[in-house]
Amino acid sequence: MSMVADNVKAIKERIGQLCVASGRASDDVQLIAVSKTRSLAEVEQAIIAGQTAFGENTIQDALTKIPQLTEAGQKNLEWHFIGHLQSKKSKHVAENFQWIHTIDSLKLVQKLSAMMQKHNPTCELNCLLQVNLTGEESKSGLPREQTIAFLEEVLKLDLPGLAWRGLMTIGVDNDEYQTRKAFSNLRKLRDECQQRSGLKFFDQLSMGMSGDYAMAIAEGSTMVRIGTDIFGKRK
Ligand SMILES: *Cc1c(COP(=O)(O)O)cnc(C)c1O
């Protein structure tokens, strides 16, 4: 068994334990293996260990893997786009991905809906709003106070091809206090969005990476995005 496969198994087990420790079912949190910058061969090692959900943050990198794996018969994989997306590249997300975690503009929403209708009309793209809860200007995402209004606006537009599923955020490097506060606030905001919109399936919280996923699970995360702990340090 490869190191990658061993890591996938160990992290799945740890996620299960963390869920139980916070009073949740052991399969409550989905592991997304962040395969950005990794080779096709490394992704295949994770697949051998039973991993099916993968995260990529650029179209260019994703297109060196997704079509190849689909052609090789890997049809049950679930691809999550987790990077900043320029709306002109929406077509590739519509064609290759089932989830996008980084919605933060109306222009992007409109383009994604148009591309879904044109290139993938029988499917819906699962969408998460990215929220910037730490105020760092280097980070994308909607400010907290604009998130509910943004969701109401996109629901009013009622654009086909998109399913509104929840929220995503990124913690602060080496700042446990700020990160925990951000995770706790994202959960409150998700609950508010769900109440205000009445959307039963607006239930996802994408939060937690290699350095902070234990805390994220304790704060209610439903999807953790883990790269380094599975594949090793990125070059
Ligand atoms: C790279 C990345 C991750 C994974 O980070 P690790 O620290 O390697 O686990 C998670 N989320 C996003 C948005 C990323 O860009």
Short mmCIF file of N, CA and C in Angstrom, two decimals, residues 99-219:
data_model
loop_
_atom_site.label_atom_id
_atom_site.label_comp_id
_atom_site.label_asym_id
_atom_site.label_seq_id
_atom_site.Cartn_x
_atom_site.Cartn_y
_atom_site.Cartn_z
N TRP A 99 -19.07 20.27 -7.94
CA TRP A 99 -19.18 21.26 -6.87
C TRP A 99 -18.27 22.45 -7.15
N ILE A 100 -18.69 23.63 -6.72
CA ILE A 100 -17.79 24.79 -6.66
C ILE A 100 -17.95 25.42 -5.27
N HIS A 101 -16.84 25.69 -4.61
CA HIS A 101 -16.88 26.18 -3.23
C HIS A 101 -16.66 27.69 -3.13
N THR A 102 -16.45 28.36 -4.26
CA THR A 102 -15.89 29.71 -4.21
C THR A 102 -16.73 30.76 -4.91
N ILE A 103 -18.04 30.63 -4.84
CA ILE A 103 -18.92 31.63 -5.46
C ILE A 103 -18.87 32.92 -4.64
N ASP A 104 -18.55 34.04 -5.29
CA ASP A 104 -18.61 35.32 -4.57
C ASP A 104 -18.96 36.50 -5.47
N SER A 105 -19.48 36.23 -6.69
CA SER A 105 -19.96 37.35 -7.50
C SER A 105 -21.15 36.93 -8.36
N LEU A 106 -22.02 37.90 -8.62
CA LEU A 106 -23.20 37.63 -9.45
C LEU A 106 -22.82 37.32 -10.88
N LYS A 107 -21.76 37.99 -11.34
CA LYS A 107 -21.28 37.74 -12.70
C LYS A 107 -20.90 36.27 -12.87
N LEU A 108 -20.23 35.74 -11.88
CA LEU A 108 -19.81 34.33 -11.91
C LEU A 108 -21.03 33.40 -11.89
N VAL A 109 -22.00 33.73 -11.07
CA VAL A 109 -23.21 32.92 -10.95
C VAL A 109 -23.93 32.86 -12.31
N GLN A 110 -24.05 34.02 -12.96
CA GLN A 110 -24.77 34.07 -14.24
C GLN A 110 -24.03 33.28 -15.32
N LYS A 111 -22.72 33.42 -15.32
CA LYS A 111 -21.93 32.71 -16.32
C LYS A 111 -21.98 31.19 -16.10
N LEU A 112 -21.90 30.79 -14.84
CA LEU A 112 -21.94 29.35 -14.55
C LEU A 112 -23.28 28.75 -14.96
N SER A 113 -24.36 29.47 -14.69
CA SER A 113 -25.68 28.97 -15.07
C SER A 113 -25.78 28.83 -16.59
N ALA A 114 -25.31 29.84 -17.32
CA ALA A 114 -25.35 29.78 -18.79
C ALA A 114 -24.52 28.61 -19.32
N MET A 115 -23.36 28.40 -18.72
CA MET A 115 -22.48 27.32 -19.18
C MET A 115 -23.05 25.94 -18.83
N MET A 116 -23.72 25.84 -17.68
CA MET A 116 -24.37 24.58 -17.33
C MET A 116 -25.47 24.26 -18.35
N GLN A 117 -26.26 25.27 -18.71
CA GLN A 117 -27.34 25.03 -19.68
C GLN A 117 -26.78 24.60 -21.02
N LYS A 118 -25.65 25.20 -21.40
CA LYS A 118 -25.09 24.93 -22.71
C LYS A 118 -24.31 23.61 -22.76
N HIS A 119 -23.53 23.33 -21.71
CA HIS A 119 -22.59 22.21 -21.81
C HIS A 119 -22.94 21.01 -20.93
N ASN A 120 -23.86 21.18 -20.01
CA ASN A 120 -24.16 20.08 -19.09
C ASN A 120 -25.62 20.17 -18.63
N PRO A 121 -26.56 20.24 -19.60
CA PRO A 121 -27.94 20.62 -19.29
C PRO A 121 -28.71 19.62 -18.43
N THR A 122 -28.21 18.39 -18.29
CA THR A 122 -28.98 17.43 -17.48
C THR A 122 -28.53 17.41 -16.02
N CYS A 123 -27.51 18.22 -15.69
CA CYS A 123 -26.99 18.19 -14.32
C CYS A 123 -27.12 19.55 -13.62
N GLU A 124 -26.99 19.51 -12.30
CA GLU A 124 -26.90 20.74 -11.53
C GLU A 124 -25.52 20.81 -10.88
N LEU A 125 -24.95 22.01 -10.88
CA LEU A 125 -23.68 22.24 -10.20
C LEU A 125 -24.00 22.63 -8.76
N ASN A 126 -23.39 21.94 -7.80
CA ASN A 126 -23.61 22.26 -6.38
C ASN A 126 -22.74 23.45 -6.01
N CYS A 127 -23.37 24.50 -5.47
CA CYS A 127 -22.66 25.76 -5.24
C CYS A 127 -22.57 26.11 -3.76
N LEU A 128 -21.37 26.51 -3.35
CA LEU A 128 -21.17 27.05 -2.00
C LEU A 128 -20.72 28.50 -2.13
N LEU A 129 -21.21 29.35 -1.27
CA LEU A 129 -20.76 30.74 -1.23
C LEU A 129 -19.50 30.80 -0.37
N GLN A 130 -18.47 31.45 -0.90
CA GLN A 130 -17.27 31.65 -0.09
C GLN A 130 -17.43 32.92 0.72
N VAL A 131 -17.18 32.82 2.03
CA VAL A 131 -17.32 33.98 2.91
C VAL A 131 -15.96 34.32 3.52
N ASN A 132 -15.62 35.58 3.49
CA ASN A 132 -14.38 36.06 4.12
C ASN A 132 -14.74 36.57 5.51
N LEU A 133 -14.42 35.76 6.52
CA LEU A 133 -14.83 36.11 7.89
C LEU A 133 -13.68 36.68 8.70
N THR A 134 -12.52 36.81 8.07
CA THR A 134 -11.35 37.25 8.83
C THR A 134 -10.90 38.64 8.40
N GLY A 135 -11.59 39.19 7.38
CA GLY A 135 -11.31 40.55 6.96
C GLY A 135 -9.98 40.74 6.25
N GLU A 136 -9.25 39.66 5.99
CA GLU A 136 -7.97 39.79 5.29
C GLU A 136 -8.25 40.16 3.84
N GLU A 137 -7.61 41.22 3.38
CA GLU A 137 -7.90 41.69 2.03
C GLU A 137 -7.35 40.77 0.96
N SER A 138 -6.35 39.97 1.32
CA SER A 138 -5.76 39.05 0.34
C SER A 138 -6.71 37.91 0.01
N LYS A 139 -7.75 37.74 0.81
CA LYS A 139 -8.64 36.60 0.59
C LYS A 139 -9.90 37.00 -0.17
N SER A 140 -10.37 36.11 -1.06
CA SER A 140 -11.63 36.39 -1.72
C SER A 140 -12.77 35.99 -0.80
N GLY A 141 -13.99 36.19 -1.29
CA GLY A 141 -15.15 35.82 -0.49
C GLY A 141 -16.02 37.02 -0.19
N LEU A 142 -17.28 36.72 0.09
CA LEU A 142 -18.23 37.78 0.45
C LEU A 142 -18.00 38.20 1.89
N PRO A 143 -18.15 39.49 2.19
CA PRO A 143 -18.16 39.88 3.60
C PRO A 143 -19.39 39.27 4.29
N ARG A 144 -19.24 38.97 5.56
CA ARG A 144 -20.33 38.34 6.30
C ARG A 144 -21.66 39.09 6.14
N GLU A 145 -21.59 40.43 6.26
CA GLU A 145 -22.84 41.17 6.25
C GLU A 145 -23.53 41.20 4.88
N GLN A 146 -22.85 40.77 3.83
CA GLN A 146 -23.49 40.76 2.50
C GLN A 146 -23.98 39.39 2.07
N THR A 147 -23.68 38.38 2.88
CA THR A 147 -23.91 37.01 2.42
C THR A 147 -25.40 36.67 2.26
N ILE A 148 -26.22 37.04 3.23
CA ILE A 148 -27.64 36.70 3.14
C ILE A 148 -28.30 37.43 1.98
N ALA A 149 -27.96 38.70 1.82
CA ALA A 149 -28.53 39.47 0.71
C ALA A 149 -28.10 38.87 -0.63
N PHE A 150 -26.86 38.44 -0.70
CA PHE A 150 -26.36 37.82 -1.94
C PHE A 150 -27.16 36.54 -2.26
N LEU A 151 -27.35 35.71 -1.24
CA LEU A 151 -28.11 34.47 -1.46
C LEU A 151 -29.54 34.78 -1.90
N GLU A 152 -30.17 35.77 -1.25
CA GLU A 152 -31.54 36.12 -1.63
C GLU A 152 -31.60 36.61 -3.07
N GLU A 153 -30.58 37.37 -3.47
CA GLU A 153 -30.51 37.87 -4.84
C GLU A 153 -30.40 36.72 -5.86
N VAL A 154 -29.51 35.76 -5.61
CA VAL A 154 -29.36 34.67 -6.58
C VAL A 154 -30.61 33.78 -6.59
N LEU A 155 -31.27 33.66 -5.47
CA LEU A 155 -32.49 32.84 -5.45
C LEU A 155 -33.59 33.52 -6.25
N LYS A 156 -33.62 34.85 -6.15
CA LYS A 156 -34.61 35.63 -6.91
C LYS A 156 -34.38 35.47 -8.41
N LEU A 157 -33.12 35.42 -8.81
CA LEU A 157 -32.79 35.25 -10.24
C LEU A 157 -33.23 33.87 -10.75
N ASP A 158 -33.29 32.90 -9.81
CA ASP A 158 -33.78 31.56 -10.13
C ASP A 158 -33.12 30.98 -11.39
N LEU A 159 -31.79 30.97 -11.40
CA LEU A 159 -31.06 30.54 -12.59
C LEU A 159 -30.97 29.01 -12.65
N PRO A 160 -31.23 28.44 -13.82
CA PRO A 160 -31.18 26.98 -13.95
C PRO A 160 -29.75 26.43 -13.87
N GLY A 161 -29.65 25.17 -13.49
CA GLY A 161 -28.36 24.47 -13.53
C GLY A 161 -27.54 24.60 -12.26
N LEU A 162 -28.03 25.36 -11.28
CA LEU A 162 -27.24 25.57 -10.06
C LEU A 162 -28.06 25.15 -8.84
N ALA A 163 -27.41 24.45 -7.91
CA ALA A 163 -28.06 24.06 -6.65
C ALA A 163 -27.31 24.75 -5.52
N TRP A 164 -28.03 25.47 -4.66
CA TRP A 164 -27.40 26.24 -3.57
C TRP A 164 -27.29 25.37 -2.34
N ARG A 165 -26.04 25.08 -1.93
CA ARG A 165 -25.82 24.02 -0.95
C ARG A 165 -25.21 24.44 0.37
N GLY A 166 -24.60 25.65 0.44
CA GLY A 166 -24.03 26.03 1.73
C GLY A 166 -22.91 27.05 1.61
N LEU A 167 -22.03 27.05 2.62
CA LEU A 167 -20.99 28.08 2.74
C LEU A 167 -19.60 27.46 2.88
N MET A 168 -18.61 28.24 2.49
CA MET A 168 -17.21 27.83 2.61
C MET A 168 -16.40 28.97 3.18
N THR A 169 -15.39 28.65 4.01
CA THR A 169 -14.45 29.68 4.44
C THR A 169 -13.06 29.07 4.64
N ILE A 170 -12.09 29.96 4.73
CA ILE A 170 -10.70 29.56 4.96
C ILE A 170 -10.24 30.22 6.26
N GLY A 171 -9.56 29.46 7.12
CA GLY A 171 -9.08 29.99 8.40
C GLY A 171 -7.86 30.90 8.21
N VAL A 172 -7.31 31.32 9.32
CA VAL A 172 -6.11 32.16 9.29
C VAL A 172 -4.92 31.30 9.67
N ASP A 173 -3.87 31.33 8.84
CA ASP A 173 -2.64 30.57 9.13
C ASP A 173 -2.12 30.88 10.52
N ASN A 174 -1.81 29.86 11.30
CA ASN A 174 -1.17 30.03 12.60
C ASN A 174 -1.91 30.95 13.56
N ASP A 175 -3.23 30.98 13.45
CA ASP A 175 -4.01 31.78 14.40
C ASP A 175 -5.25 30.98 14.79
N GLU A 176 -5.06 30.15 15.80
CA GLU A 176 -6.12 29.24 16.21
C GLU A 176 -7.36 29.99 16.69
N TYR A 177 -7.14 31.09 17.40
CA TYR A 177 -8.26 31.84 17.95
C TYR A 177 -9.14 32.41 16.83
N GLN A 178 -8.50 33.12 15.87
CA GLN A 178 -9.26 33.70 14.76
C GLN A 178 -9.91 32.63 13.90
N THR A 179 -9.21 31.54 13.72
CA THR A 179 -9.75 30.47 12.86
C THR A 179 -10.98 29.84 13.51
N ARG A 180 -10.89 29.59 14.79
CA ARG A 180 -12.03 28.97 15.47
C ARG A 180 -13.25 29.90 15.43
N LYS A 181 -12.99 31.17 15.64
CA LYS A 181 -14.07 32.16 15.60
C LYS A 181 -14.71 32.18 14.20
N ALA A 182 -13.87 32.13 13.16
CA ALA A 182 -14.39 32.13 11.78
C ALA A 182 -15.26 30.90 11.54
N PHE A 183 -14.81 29.74 12.01
CA PHE A 183 -15.57 28.51 11.80
C PHE A 183 -16.92 28.57 12.54
N SER A 184 -16.87 29.06 13.75
CA SER A 184 -18.10 29.15 14.52
C SER A 184 -19.07 30.15 13.88
N ASN A 185 -18.52 31.26 13.38
CA ASN A 185 -19.37 32.26 12.71
C ASN A 185 -19.94 31.74 11.40
N LEU A 186 -19.17 30.92 10.68
CA LEU A 186 -19.68 30.38 9.42
C LEU A 186 -20.89 29.49 9.69
N ARG A 187 -20.81 28.74 10.76
CA ARG A 187 -21.92 27.86 11.09
C ARG A 187 -23.20 28.68 11.42
N LYS A 188 -23.00 29.72 12.20
CA LYS A 188 -24.16 30.57 12.54
C LYS A 188 -24.76 31.19 11.28
N LEU A 189 -23.88 31.62 10.40
CA LEU A 189 -24.33 32.26 9.17
C LEU A 189 -25.07 31.26 8.27
N ARG A 190 -24.56 30.03 8.24
CA ARG A 190 -25.25 28.98 7.45
C ARG A 190 -26.67 28.75 8.01
N ASP A 191 -26.76 28.69 9.34
CA ASP A 191 -28.07 28.48 9.95
C ASP A 191 -29.03 29.63 9.61
N GLU A 192 -28.51 30.84 9.64
CA GLU A 192 -29.33 32.01 9.31
C GLU A 192 -29.78 31.97 7.85
N CYS A 193 -28.85 31.64 6.97
CA CYS A 193 -29.16 31.54 5.53
C CYS A 193 -30.25 30.50 5.31
N GLN A 194 -30.12 29.38 6.01
CA GLN A 194 -31.07 28.29 5.84
C GLN A 194 -32.47 28.73 6.30
N GLN A 195 -32.49 29.40 7.45
CA GLN A 195 -33.78 29.88 7.97
C GLN A 195 -34.43 30.90 7.06
N ARG A 196 -33.63 31.87 6.66
CA ARG A 196 -34.18 32.96 5.84
C ARG A 196 -34.65 32.47 4.47
N SER A 197 -33.91 31.52 3.88
CA SER A 197 -34.22 31.08 2.53
C SER A 197 -35.22 29.92 2.53
N GLY A 198 -35.29 29.20 3.64
CA GLY A 198 -36.13 28.01 3.68
C GLY A 198 -35.56 26.85 2.85
N LEU A 199 -34.30 26.97 2.43
CA LEU A 199 -33.68 25.91 1.62
C LEU A 199 -33.18 24.79 2.52
N LYS A 200 -33.86 23.67 2.47
CA LYS A 200 -33.50 22.54 3.33
C LYS A 200 -32.10 22.03 3.02
N PHE A 201 -31.71 22.05 1.75
CA PHE A 201 -30.42 21.47 1.37
C PHE A 201 -29.27 22.48 1.37
N PHE A 202 -29.53 23.66 1.91
CA PHE A 202 -28.44 24.61 2.12
C PHE A 202 -27.80 24.24 3.46
N ASP A 203 -27.20 23.06 3.47
CA ASP A 203 -26.79 22.48 4.76
C ASP A 203 -25.29 22.23 4.87
N GLN A 204 -24.52 22.59 3.84
CA GLN A 204 -23.09 22.24 3.84
C GLN A 204 -22.21 23.35 4.40
N LEU A 205 -21.16 22.92 5.10
CA LEU A 205 -20.15 23.84 5.63
C LEU A 205 -18.79 23.30 5.24
N SER A 206 -18.16 23.95 4.24
CA SER A 206 -16.84 23.53 3.80
C SER A 206 -15.81 24.32 4.58
N MET A 207 -15.24 23.70 5.60
CA MET A 207 -14.21 24.36 6.41
C MET A 207 -13.32 23.32 7.06
N GLY A 208 -12.02 23.69 7.12
CA GLY A 208 -11.03 22.77 7.68
C GLY A 208 -10.06 22.29 6.62
N MET A 209 -8.75 22.48 6.87
CA MET A 209 -7.68 22.02 5.99
C MET A 209 -6.72 21.18 6.86
N SER A 210 -5.55 20.83 6.31
CA SER A 210 -4.65 19.94 7.08
C SER A 210 -4.37 20.46 8.49
N GLY A 211 -4.16 21.78 8.62
CA GLY A 211 -3.73 22.33 9.90
C GLY A 211 -4.86 22.58 10.90
N ASP A 212 -6.11 22.55 10.44
CA ASP A 212 -7.18 22.98 11.36
C ASP A 212 -8.48 22.15 11.25
N TYR A 213 -8.40 20.97 10.67
CA TYR A 213 -9.66 20.25 10.44
C TYR A 213 -10.30 19.69 11.71
N ALA A 214 -9.48 19.41 12.74
CA ALA A 214 -10.07 18.90 13.98
C ALA A 214 -11.01 19.97 14.58
N MET A 215 -10.50 21.21 14.57
CA MET A 215 -11.30 22.33 15.09
C MET A 215 -12.55 22.55 14.23
N ALA A 216 -12.39 22.42 12.92
CA ALA A 216 -13.52 22.64 12.01
C ALA A 216 -14.62 21.61 12.27
N ILE A 217 -14.22 20.37 12.49
CA ILE A 217 -15.22 19.33 12.75
C ILE A 217 -15.94 19.60 14.07
N ALA A 218 -15.19 20.04 15.07
CA ALA A 218 -15.83 20.38 16.35
C ALA A 218 -16.82 21.53 16.18
N GLU A 219 -16.59 22.41 15.20
CA GLU A 219 -17.48 23.55 14.97
C GLU A 219 -18.58 23.26 13.94
#
